[in-house]
Short mmCIF file of C-alpha atoms and ligand atoms in Angstrom, two decimals:
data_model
loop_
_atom_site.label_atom_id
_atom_site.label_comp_id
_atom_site.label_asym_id
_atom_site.label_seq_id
_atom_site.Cartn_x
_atom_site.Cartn_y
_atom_site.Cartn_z
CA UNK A 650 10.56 79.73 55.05
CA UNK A 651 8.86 82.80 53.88
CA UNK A 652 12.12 84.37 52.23
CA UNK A 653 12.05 80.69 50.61
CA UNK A 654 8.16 81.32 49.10
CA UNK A 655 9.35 84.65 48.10
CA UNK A 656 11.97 82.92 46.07
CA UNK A 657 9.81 80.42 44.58
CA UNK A 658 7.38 83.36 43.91
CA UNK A 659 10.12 85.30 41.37
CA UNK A 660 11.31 82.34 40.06
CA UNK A 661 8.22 81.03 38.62
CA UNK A 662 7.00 84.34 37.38
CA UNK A 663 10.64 84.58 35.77
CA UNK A 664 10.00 81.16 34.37
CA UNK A 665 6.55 81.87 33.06
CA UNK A 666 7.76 85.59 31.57
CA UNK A 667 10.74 83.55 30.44
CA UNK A 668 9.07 80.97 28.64
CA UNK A 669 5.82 82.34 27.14
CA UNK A 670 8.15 85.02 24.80
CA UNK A 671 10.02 82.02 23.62
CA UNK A 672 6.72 79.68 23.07
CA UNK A 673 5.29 82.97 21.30
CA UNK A 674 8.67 83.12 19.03
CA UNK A 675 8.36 79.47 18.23
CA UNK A 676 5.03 79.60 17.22
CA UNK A 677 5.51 83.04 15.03
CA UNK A 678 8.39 81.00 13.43
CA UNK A 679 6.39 77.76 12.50
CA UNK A 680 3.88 80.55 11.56
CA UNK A 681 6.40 81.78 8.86
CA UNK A 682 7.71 78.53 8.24
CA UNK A 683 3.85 77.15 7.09
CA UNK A 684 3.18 80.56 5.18
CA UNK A 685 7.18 79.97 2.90
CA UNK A 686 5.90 76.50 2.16
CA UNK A 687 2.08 77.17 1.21
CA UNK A 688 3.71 80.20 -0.65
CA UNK A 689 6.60 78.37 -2.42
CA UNK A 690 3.85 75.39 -3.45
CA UNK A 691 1.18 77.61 -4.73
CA UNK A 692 3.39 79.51 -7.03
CA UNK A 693 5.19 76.37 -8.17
CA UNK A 694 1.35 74.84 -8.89
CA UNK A 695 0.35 78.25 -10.86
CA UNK A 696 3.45 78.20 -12.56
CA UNK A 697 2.80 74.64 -13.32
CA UNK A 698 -0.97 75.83 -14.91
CA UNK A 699 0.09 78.47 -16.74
CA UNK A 700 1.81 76.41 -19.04
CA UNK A 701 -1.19 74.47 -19.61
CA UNK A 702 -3.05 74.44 -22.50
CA UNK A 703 -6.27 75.12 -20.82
CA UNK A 704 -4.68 78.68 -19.13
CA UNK A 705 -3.68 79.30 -23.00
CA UNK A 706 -7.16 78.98 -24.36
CA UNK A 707 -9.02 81.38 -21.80
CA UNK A 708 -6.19 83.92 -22.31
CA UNK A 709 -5.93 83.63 -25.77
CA UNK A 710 -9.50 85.38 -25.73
CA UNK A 711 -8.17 88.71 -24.50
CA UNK A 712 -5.07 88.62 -26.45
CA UNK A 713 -7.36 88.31 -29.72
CA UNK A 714 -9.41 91.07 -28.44
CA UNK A 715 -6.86 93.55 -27.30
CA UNK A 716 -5.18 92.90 -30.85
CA UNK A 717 -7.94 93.94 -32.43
CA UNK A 718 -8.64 96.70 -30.34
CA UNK A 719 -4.73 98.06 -31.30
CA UNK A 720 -5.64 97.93 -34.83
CA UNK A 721 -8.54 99.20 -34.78
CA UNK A 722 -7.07 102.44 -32.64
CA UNK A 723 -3.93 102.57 -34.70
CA UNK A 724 -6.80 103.47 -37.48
CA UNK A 725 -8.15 105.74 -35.14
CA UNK A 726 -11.20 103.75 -35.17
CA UNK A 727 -11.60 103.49 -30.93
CA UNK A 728 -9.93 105.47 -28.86
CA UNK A 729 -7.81 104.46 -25.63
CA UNK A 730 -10.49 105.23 -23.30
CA UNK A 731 -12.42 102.04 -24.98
CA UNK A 732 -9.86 100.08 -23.99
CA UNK A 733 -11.30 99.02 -20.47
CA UNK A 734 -14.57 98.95 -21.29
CA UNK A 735 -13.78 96.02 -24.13
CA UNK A 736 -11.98 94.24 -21.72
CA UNK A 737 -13.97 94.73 -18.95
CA UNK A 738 -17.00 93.61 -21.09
CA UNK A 739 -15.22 90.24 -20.92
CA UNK A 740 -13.96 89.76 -17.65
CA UNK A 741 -16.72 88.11 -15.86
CA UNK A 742 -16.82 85.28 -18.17
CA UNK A 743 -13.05 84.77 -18.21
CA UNK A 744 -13.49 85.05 -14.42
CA UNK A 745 -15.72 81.77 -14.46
CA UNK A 746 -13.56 79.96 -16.72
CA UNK A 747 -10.40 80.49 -14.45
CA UNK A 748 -11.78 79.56 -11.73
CA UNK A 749 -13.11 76.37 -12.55
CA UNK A 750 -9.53 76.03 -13.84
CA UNK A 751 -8.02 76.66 -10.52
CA UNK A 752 -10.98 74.53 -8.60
CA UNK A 753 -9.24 71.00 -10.50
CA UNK A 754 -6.32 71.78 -9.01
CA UNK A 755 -6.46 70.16 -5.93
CA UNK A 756 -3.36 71.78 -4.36
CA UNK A 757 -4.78 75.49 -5.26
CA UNK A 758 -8.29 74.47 -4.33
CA UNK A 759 -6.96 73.16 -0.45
CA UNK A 760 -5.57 76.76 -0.05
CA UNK A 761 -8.68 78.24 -1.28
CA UNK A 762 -6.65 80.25 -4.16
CA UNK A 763 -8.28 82.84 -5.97
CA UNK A 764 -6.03 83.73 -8.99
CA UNK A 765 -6.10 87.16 -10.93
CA UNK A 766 -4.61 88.63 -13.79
CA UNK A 767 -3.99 92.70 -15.07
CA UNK A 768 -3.25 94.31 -17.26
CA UNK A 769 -0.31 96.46 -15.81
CA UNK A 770 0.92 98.34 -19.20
CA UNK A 771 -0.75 99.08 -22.81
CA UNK A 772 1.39 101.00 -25.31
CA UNK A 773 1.06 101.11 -28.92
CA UNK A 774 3.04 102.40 -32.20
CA UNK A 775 1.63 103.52 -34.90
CA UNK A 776 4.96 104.39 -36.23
CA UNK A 777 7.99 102.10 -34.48
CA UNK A 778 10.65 104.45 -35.31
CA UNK A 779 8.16 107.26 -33.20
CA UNK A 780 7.71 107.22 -29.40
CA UNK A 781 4.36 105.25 -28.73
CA UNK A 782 0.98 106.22 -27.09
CA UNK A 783 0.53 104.76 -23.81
CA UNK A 784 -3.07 103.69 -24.08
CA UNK A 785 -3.01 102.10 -20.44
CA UNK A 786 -1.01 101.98 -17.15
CA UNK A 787 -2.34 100.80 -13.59
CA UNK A 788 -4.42 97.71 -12.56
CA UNK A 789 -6.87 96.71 -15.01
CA UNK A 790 -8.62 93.24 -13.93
CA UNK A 791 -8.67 90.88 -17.00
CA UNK A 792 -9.79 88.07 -15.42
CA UNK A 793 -9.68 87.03 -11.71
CA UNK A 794 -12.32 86.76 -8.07
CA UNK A 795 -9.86 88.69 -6.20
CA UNK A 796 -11.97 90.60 -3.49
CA UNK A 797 -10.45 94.04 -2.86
CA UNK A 798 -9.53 93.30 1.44
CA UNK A 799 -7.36 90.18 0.74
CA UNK A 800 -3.64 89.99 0.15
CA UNK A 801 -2.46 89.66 -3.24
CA UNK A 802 0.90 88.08 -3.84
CA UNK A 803 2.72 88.58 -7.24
CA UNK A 804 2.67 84.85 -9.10
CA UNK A 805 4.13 86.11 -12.01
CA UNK A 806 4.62 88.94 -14.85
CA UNK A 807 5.03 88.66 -18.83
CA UNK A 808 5.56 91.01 -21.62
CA UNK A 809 3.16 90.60 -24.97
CA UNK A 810 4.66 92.24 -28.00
CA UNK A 811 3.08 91.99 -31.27
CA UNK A 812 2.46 94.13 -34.38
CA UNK A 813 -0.72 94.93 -35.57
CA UNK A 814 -0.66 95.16 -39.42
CA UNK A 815 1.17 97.15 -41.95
CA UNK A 816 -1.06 100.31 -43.30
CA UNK A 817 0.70 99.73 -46.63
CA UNK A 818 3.50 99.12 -48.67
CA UNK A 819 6.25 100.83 -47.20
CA UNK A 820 4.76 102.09 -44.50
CA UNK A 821 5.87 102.36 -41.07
CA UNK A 822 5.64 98.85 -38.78
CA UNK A 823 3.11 99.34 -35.98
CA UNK A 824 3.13 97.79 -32.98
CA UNK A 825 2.31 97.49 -29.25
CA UNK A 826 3.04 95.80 -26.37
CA UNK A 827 1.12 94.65 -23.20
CA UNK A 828 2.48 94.18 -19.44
CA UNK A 829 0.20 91.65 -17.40
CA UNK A 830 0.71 90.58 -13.93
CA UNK A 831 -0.54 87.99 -12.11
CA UNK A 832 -1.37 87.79 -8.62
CA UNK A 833 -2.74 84.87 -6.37
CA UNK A 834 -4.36 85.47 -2.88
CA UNK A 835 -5.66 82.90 -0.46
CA UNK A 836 -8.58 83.77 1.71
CA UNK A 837 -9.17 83.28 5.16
CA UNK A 838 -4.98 82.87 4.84
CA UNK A 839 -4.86 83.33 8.26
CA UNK A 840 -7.26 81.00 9.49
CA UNK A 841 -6.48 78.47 7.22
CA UNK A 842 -2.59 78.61 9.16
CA UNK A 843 -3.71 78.70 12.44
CA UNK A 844 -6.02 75.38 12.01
CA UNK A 845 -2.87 73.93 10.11
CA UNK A 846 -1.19 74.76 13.53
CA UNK A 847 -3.91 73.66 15.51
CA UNK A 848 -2.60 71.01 17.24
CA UNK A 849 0.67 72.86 17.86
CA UNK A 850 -0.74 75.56 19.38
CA UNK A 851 -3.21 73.49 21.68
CA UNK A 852 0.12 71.81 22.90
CA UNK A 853 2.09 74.96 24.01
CA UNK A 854 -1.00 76.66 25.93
CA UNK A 855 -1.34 73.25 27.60
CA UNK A 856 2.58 72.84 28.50
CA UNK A 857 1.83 76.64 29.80
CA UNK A 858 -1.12 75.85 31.63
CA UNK A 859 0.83 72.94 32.78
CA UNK A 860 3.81 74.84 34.32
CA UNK A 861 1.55 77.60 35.76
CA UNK A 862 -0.47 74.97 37.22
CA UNK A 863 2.25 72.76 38.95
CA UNK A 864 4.51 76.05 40.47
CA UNK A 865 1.24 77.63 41.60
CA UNK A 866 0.29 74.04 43.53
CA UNK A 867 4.24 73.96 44.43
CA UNK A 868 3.60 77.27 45.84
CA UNK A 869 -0.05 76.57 47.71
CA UNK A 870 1.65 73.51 49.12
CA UNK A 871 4.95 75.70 50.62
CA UNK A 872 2.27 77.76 52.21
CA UNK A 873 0.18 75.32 53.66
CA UNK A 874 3.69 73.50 55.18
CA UNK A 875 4.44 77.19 56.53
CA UNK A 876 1.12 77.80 58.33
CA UNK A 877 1.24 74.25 59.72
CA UNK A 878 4.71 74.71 60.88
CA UNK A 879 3.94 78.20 62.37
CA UNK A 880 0.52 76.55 64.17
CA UNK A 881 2.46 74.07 65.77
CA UNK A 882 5.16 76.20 66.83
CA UNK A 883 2.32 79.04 68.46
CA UNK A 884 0.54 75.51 69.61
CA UNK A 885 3.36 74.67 71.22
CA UNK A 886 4.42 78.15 73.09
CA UNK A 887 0.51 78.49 74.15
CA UNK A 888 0.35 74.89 75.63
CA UNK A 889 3.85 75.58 77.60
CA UNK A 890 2.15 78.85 78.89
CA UNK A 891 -1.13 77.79 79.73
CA UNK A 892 0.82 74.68 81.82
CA UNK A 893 3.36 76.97 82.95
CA UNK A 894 0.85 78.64 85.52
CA UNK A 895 -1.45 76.10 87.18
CA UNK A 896 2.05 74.21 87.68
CA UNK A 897 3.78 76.91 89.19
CA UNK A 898 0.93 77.32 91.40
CA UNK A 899 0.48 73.81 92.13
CA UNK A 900 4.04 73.79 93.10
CA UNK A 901 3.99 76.18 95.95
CA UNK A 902 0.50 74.85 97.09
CA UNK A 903 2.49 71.52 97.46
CA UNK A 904 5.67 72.95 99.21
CA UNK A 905 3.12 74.97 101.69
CA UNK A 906 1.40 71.67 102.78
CA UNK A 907 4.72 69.89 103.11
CA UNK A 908 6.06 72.73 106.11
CA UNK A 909 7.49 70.77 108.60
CA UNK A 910 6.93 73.33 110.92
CA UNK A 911 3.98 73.23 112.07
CA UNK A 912 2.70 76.51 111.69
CA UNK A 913 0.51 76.51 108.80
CA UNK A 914 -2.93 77.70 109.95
CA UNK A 915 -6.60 76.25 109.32
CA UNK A 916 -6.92 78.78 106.56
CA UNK A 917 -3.64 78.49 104.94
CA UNK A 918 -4.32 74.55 105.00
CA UNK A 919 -7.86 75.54 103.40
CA UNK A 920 -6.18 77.93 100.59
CA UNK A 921 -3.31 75.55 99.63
CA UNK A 922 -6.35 72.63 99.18
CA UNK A 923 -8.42 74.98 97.19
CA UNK A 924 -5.32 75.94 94.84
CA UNK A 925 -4.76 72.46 94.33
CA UNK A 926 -8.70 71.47 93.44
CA UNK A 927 -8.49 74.66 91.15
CA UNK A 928 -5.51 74.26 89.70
CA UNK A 929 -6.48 70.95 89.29
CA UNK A 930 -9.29 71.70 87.30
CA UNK A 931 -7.74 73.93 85.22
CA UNK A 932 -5.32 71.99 83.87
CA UNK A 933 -8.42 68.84 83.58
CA UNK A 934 -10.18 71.92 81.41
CA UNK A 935 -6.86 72.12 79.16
CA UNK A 936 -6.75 68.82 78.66
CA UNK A 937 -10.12 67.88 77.60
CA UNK A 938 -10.01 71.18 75.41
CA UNK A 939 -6.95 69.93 73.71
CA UNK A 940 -8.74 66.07 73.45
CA UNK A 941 -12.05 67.17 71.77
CA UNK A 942 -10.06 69.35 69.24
CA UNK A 943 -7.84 66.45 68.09
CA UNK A 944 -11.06 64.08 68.27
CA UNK A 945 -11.54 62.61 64.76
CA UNK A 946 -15.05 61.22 65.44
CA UNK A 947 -18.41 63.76 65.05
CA UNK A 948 -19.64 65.62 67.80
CA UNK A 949 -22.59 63.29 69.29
CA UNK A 950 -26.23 64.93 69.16
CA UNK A 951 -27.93 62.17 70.26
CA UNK A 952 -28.45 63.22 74.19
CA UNK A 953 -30.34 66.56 72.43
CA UNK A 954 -33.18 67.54 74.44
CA UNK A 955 -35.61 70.99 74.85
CA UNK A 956 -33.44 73.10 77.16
CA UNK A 957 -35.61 76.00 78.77
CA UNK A 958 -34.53 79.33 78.92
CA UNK A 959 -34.54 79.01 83.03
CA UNK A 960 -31.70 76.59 82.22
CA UNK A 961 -29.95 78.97 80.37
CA UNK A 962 -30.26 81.46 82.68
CA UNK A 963 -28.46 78.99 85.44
CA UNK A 964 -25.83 78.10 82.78
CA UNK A 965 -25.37 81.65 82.86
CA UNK A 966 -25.66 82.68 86.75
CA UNK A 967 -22.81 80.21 87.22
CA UNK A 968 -20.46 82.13 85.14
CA UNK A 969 -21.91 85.63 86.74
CA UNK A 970 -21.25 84.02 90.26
CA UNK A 971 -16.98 83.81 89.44
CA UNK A 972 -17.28 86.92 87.38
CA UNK A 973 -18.83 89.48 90.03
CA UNK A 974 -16.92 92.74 88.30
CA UNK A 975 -18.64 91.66 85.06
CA UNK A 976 -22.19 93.21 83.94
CA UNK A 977 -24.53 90.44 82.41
CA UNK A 978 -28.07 91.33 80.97
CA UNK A 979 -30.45 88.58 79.91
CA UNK A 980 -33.46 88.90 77.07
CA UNK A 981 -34.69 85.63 77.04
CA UNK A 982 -37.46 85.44 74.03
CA UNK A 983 -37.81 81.69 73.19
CA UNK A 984 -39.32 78.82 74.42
CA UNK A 985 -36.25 75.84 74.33
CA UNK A 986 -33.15 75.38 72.56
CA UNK A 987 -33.24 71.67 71.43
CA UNK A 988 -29.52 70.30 72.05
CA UNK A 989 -27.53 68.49 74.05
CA UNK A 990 -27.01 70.37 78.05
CA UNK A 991 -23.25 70.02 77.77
CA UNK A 992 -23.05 70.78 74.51
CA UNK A 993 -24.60 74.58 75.51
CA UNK A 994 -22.89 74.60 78.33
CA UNK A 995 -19.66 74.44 76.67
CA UNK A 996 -21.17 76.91 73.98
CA UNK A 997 -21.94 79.59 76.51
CA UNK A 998 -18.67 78.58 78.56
CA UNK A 999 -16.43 79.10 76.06
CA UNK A 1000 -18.39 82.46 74.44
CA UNK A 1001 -18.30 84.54 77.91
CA UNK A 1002 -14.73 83.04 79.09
CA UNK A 1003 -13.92 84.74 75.39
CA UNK A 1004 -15.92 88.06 76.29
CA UNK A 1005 -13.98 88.94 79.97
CA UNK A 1006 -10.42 87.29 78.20
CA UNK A 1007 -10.68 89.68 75.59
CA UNK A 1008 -11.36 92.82 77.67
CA UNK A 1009 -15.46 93.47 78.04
CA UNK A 1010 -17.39 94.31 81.41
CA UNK A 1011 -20.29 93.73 80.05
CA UNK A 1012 -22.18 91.18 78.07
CA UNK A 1013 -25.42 90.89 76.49
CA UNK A 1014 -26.98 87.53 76.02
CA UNK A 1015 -30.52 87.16 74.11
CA UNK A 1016 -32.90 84.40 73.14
CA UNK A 1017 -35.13 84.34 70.42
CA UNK A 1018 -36.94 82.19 67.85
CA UNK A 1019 -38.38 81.87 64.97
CA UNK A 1020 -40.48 79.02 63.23
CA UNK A 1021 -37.67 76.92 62.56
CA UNK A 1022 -35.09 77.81 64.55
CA UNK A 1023 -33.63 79.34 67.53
CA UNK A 1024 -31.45 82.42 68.27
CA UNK A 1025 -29.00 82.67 70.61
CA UNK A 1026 -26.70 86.36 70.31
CA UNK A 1027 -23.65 86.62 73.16
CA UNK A 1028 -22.45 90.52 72.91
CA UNK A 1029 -19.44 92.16 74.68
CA UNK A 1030 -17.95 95.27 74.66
CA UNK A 1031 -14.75 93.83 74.56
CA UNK A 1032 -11.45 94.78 72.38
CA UNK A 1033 -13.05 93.50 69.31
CA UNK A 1034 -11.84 91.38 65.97
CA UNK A 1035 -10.63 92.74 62.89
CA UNK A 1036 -13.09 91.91 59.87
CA UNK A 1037 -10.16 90.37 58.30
CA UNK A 1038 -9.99 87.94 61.08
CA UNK A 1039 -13.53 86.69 61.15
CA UNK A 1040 -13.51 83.93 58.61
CA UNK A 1041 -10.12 82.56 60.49
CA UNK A 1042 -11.10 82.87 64.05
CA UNK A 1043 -12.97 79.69 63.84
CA UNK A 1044 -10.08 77.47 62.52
CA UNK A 1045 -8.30 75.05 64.66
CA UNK A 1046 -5.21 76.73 66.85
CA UNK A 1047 -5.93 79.83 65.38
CA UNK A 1048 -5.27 82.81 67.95
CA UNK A 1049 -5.15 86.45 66.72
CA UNK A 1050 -2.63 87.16 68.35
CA UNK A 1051 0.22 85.35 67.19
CA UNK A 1052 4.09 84.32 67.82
CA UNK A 1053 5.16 84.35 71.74
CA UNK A 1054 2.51 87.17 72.29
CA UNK A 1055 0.23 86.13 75.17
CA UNK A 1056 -1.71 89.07 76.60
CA UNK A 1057 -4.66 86.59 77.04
CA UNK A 1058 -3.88 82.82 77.18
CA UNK A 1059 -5.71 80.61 74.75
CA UNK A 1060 -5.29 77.76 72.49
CA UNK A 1061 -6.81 79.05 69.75
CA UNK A 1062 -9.59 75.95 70.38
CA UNK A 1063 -12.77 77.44 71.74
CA UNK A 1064 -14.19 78.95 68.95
CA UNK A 1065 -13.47 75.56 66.91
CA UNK A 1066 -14.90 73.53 69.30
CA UNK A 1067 -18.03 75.90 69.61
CA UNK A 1068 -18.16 75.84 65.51
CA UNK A 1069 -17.85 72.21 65.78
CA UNK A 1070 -20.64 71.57 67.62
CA UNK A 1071 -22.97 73.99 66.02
CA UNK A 1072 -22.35 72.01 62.38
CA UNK A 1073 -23.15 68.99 64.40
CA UNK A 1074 -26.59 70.41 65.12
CA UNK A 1075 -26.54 72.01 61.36
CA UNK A 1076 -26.49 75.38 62.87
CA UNK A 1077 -24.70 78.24 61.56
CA UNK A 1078 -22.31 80.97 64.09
CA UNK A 1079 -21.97 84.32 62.53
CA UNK A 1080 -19.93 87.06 64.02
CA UNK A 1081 -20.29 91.08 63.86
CA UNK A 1082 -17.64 92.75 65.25
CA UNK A 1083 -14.63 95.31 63.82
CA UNK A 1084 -11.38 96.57 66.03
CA UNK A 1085 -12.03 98.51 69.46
CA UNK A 1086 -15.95 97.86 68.41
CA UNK A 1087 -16.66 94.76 70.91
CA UNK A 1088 -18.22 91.69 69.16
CA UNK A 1089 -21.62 89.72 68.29
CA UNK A 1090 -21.69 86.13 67.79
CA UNK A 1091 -25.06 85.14 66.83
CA UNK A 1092 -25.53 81.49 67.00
CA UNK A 1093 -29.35 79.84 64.89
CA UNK A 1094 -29.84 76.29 65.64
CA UNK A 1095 -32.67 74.78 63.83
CA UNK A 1096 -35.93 73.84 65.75
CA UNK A 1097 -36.45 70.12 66.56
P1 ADP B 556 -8.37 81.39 72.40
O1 ADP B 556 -7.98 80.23 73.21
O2 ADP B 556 -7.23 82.08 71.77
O3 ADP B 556 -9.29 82.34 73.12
P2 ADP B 556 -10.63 80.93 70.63
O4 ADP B 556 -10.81 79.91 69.57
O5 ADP B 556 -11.63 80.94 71.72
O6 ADP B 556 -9.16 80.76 71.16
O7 ADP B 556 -10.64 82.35 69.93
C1 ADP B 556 -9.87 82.57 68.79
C2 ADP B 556 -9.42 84.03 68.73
O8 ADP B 556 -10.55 84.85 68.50
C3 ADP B 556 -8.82 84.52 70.00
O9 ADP B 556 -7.42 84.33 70.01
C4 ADP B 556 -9.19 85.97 70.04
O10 ADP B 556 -8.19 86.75 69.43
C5 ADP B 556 -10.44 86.06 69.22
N1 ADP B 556 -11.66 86.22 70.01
C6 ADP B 556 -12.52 85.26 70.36
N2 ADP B 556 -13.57 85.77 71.07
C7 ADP B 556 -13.33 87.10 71.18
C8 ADP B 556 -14.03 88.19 71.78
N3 ADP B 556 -15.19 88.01 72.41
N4 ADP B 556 -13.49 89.43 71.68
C9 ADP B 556 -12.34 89.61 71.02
N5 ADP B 556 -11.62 88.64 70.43
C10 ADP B 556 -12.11 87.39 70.50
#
């Protein structure tokens, strides 16, 4: 069974290591996939604008100035350095106009496209058959809202070649040429994909959640089946011990009373009766103990009553009168306990049985109260629990030692049956207690 969790174990964290790389490669891929389309529709729109008339008019502004700015330097009127500064001087304006352009396209405008154009290249000629002056090279904006931390993808590049004028008859041709490039970017790009793939990617975390969800309660409920089948089998061994020696002793009791001999003395008559009426009970004790922990009906706290501390301390004698070797001290500091007599009878009964089963000589039992409730503390010096084992000693069959151990017999029931009738009472059991360090249980049951 265990090597079988074990199993289970690796093969849903394979599965889950497995399948969250190829859920993360699917969605990567659909996140390419959605970026080709947007990409291939947004150039196809801007190609589909720039051969608009509207596009022509707003350019057509530059182009007029920059053709006048070439004349007007191949007369050595500006120089290249005025260049920018013309056509920056009319940027903002073209800016505006573009982007009212691109805000009636309603394909452009659903991507949130911002769409810029530069000047990449200025040359002009003065003289065609001479090498010309390069009057700009870079990234000059012309027009365009392009923020400097987004993207830009390359929509599309032309060449502008024009002369300027002749400076006479005869002269030499002059002429220049302009490289622009224009880019398109789309902000919040990412954003925009991922709530695209919204949906999608709800979906796979939920199919992941899913599959974690159902191995991890295939896995809980493996567990659960193991600890069941493990009680029952430690249930089982216990029960056959704890029979094994009242009937064994039983047994020759009976076969001493049945000598047909004769010769069996007043006292050996006496013994064999008192084996019997003690075995007897034993095995009543075992029964009852196995009846109220399979009882599905609430423990009864209708008999409760004010139970003075001279009770207590005869509940008690009666255990120090069969346990002679055993050491009890009494500090008795409260004026009743309000339950039921059997029902702290059976508390104490099972507590001190516990204490001398599990090794102490001496116990310490102490009353106190407060305003609303009372205080009852039973400590040993006994072998001590593991902290570990405190928040399981209390569950039904639950021994700590386990398997086909049995060093001190037990059912694993009287701490359960004590818990159970200090929640009927709404009471609360708390144990100190660590390895080799004896234990505490300290028992508060509210006042009447
Ligand atoms: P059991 O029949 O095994 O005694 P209990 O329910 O009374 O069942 O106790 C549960 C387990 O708690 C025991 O198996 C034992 O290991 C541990 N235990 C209970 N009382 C003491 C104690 N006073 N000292 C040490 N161990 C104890």
């Amino acid at each position: 069974m265990k090597r079988k969790i074990y199993f289970l174990i690796a093969g849903c964290v394979i599965t889950v290591a497995a399948l969250a790389p190829i859920q993360g490669y699917f969605i990567y891929n659909t996140y390419k996939l959605y970026a080709k389309e947007a990409n291939a529709k947004i150039t196809q729109e801007l190609l589909r604008l720039e051969t608009t008339g509207e596009l022509d008019t707003i350019n057509h502004k530059w182009m007029r100035k920059t053709k006048q700015f070439m004349s007007d330097y191949t007369e050595g009127k500006v120089t290249r350095a005025d260049y920018p500064r013309i056509m920056k001087g009319m940027s903002d304006s073209l800016s505006g106009e573009i982007q009212q352009c691109i805000a009636k396209d309603s394909a452009l405008d659903n991507y949130n496209v911002t769409y810029t154009n530069y000047v990449t290249s200025a040359l002009v000629c003065k003289d065609t058959t001479k090498p010309a002056d390069t009057i700009f090279t870079g990234k000059m904006l012309l027009y365009g809202t392009n923020t400097q931390n987004v993207v830009e993808s390359k929509a599309s590049q032309s060449t502008w070649r024009d002369a300027t004028k002749r400076l006479g008859i005869g002269a030499p041709e002059s002429a220049f040429e302009v490289v622009t490039t224009r880019y398109y970017s789309i902000a919040n790009w990412e954003k925009q994909v991922f709530a695209r793939m919204s949906g999608l990617l709800i979906f796979s975390v939920l199919l992941l959640v899913f599959v974690v969800a159902l191995f991890y309660l295939s896995i809980k409920n493996l567990i659960t089946q193991k600890k069941i089948a493990d009680i029952k089998t430690d249930f089982i061994n216990n029960i056959t011990h704890e029979f094994q020696t009242p009937l064994g002793a039983l047994d020759i009791a009976v076969k001493t009373l049945q000598r047909k001999d004769n010769m069996l003395t007043e006292e050996q008559f006496g013994n064999s009766i008192a084996i019997i009426e003690r075995q007897n009970r034993r095995m009543q004790k075992l029964f009852a103990q196995v009846t109220e922990a399979s009882l599905t009906t609430g423990i009864e706290t209708g008999q409760a009553q004010p139970i003075s501390c001279e009770e207590v301390q005869d509940m008690i004698s009666d255990f120090a009168l069969s346990h002679p070797e055993i050491t009890i001290e009494c500090e008795m500091n409260a004026t009743a306990i309000y339950m039921d007599k059997f029902h702290l009878g059976t508390i104490f009964a099972n507590l001190l049985d516990n204490a001398v089963k599990y090794g102490a000589d001496t116990i310490k039992i102490a009353l106190s109260e407060t305003d609303k409730e009372t205080i009852i503390t039973v400590s040993d010096n006994g072998m001590g629990i593991a902290e570990k084992e405190h928040k399981l000693i209390f569950d039904k069959f639950y021994r700590v030692e386990k398997g086909n151990i049995h060093t001190a017999k037990g059912l694993g029931l009287g701490l359960y049956y004590v818990k159970q009738i200090i929640n009927a009472y709404k009471g609360i059991i708390r144990i100190e207690s660590d390895k080799g360090r004896g234990s505490s249980f300290t028992i508060s049951i509210p006042q009447a």
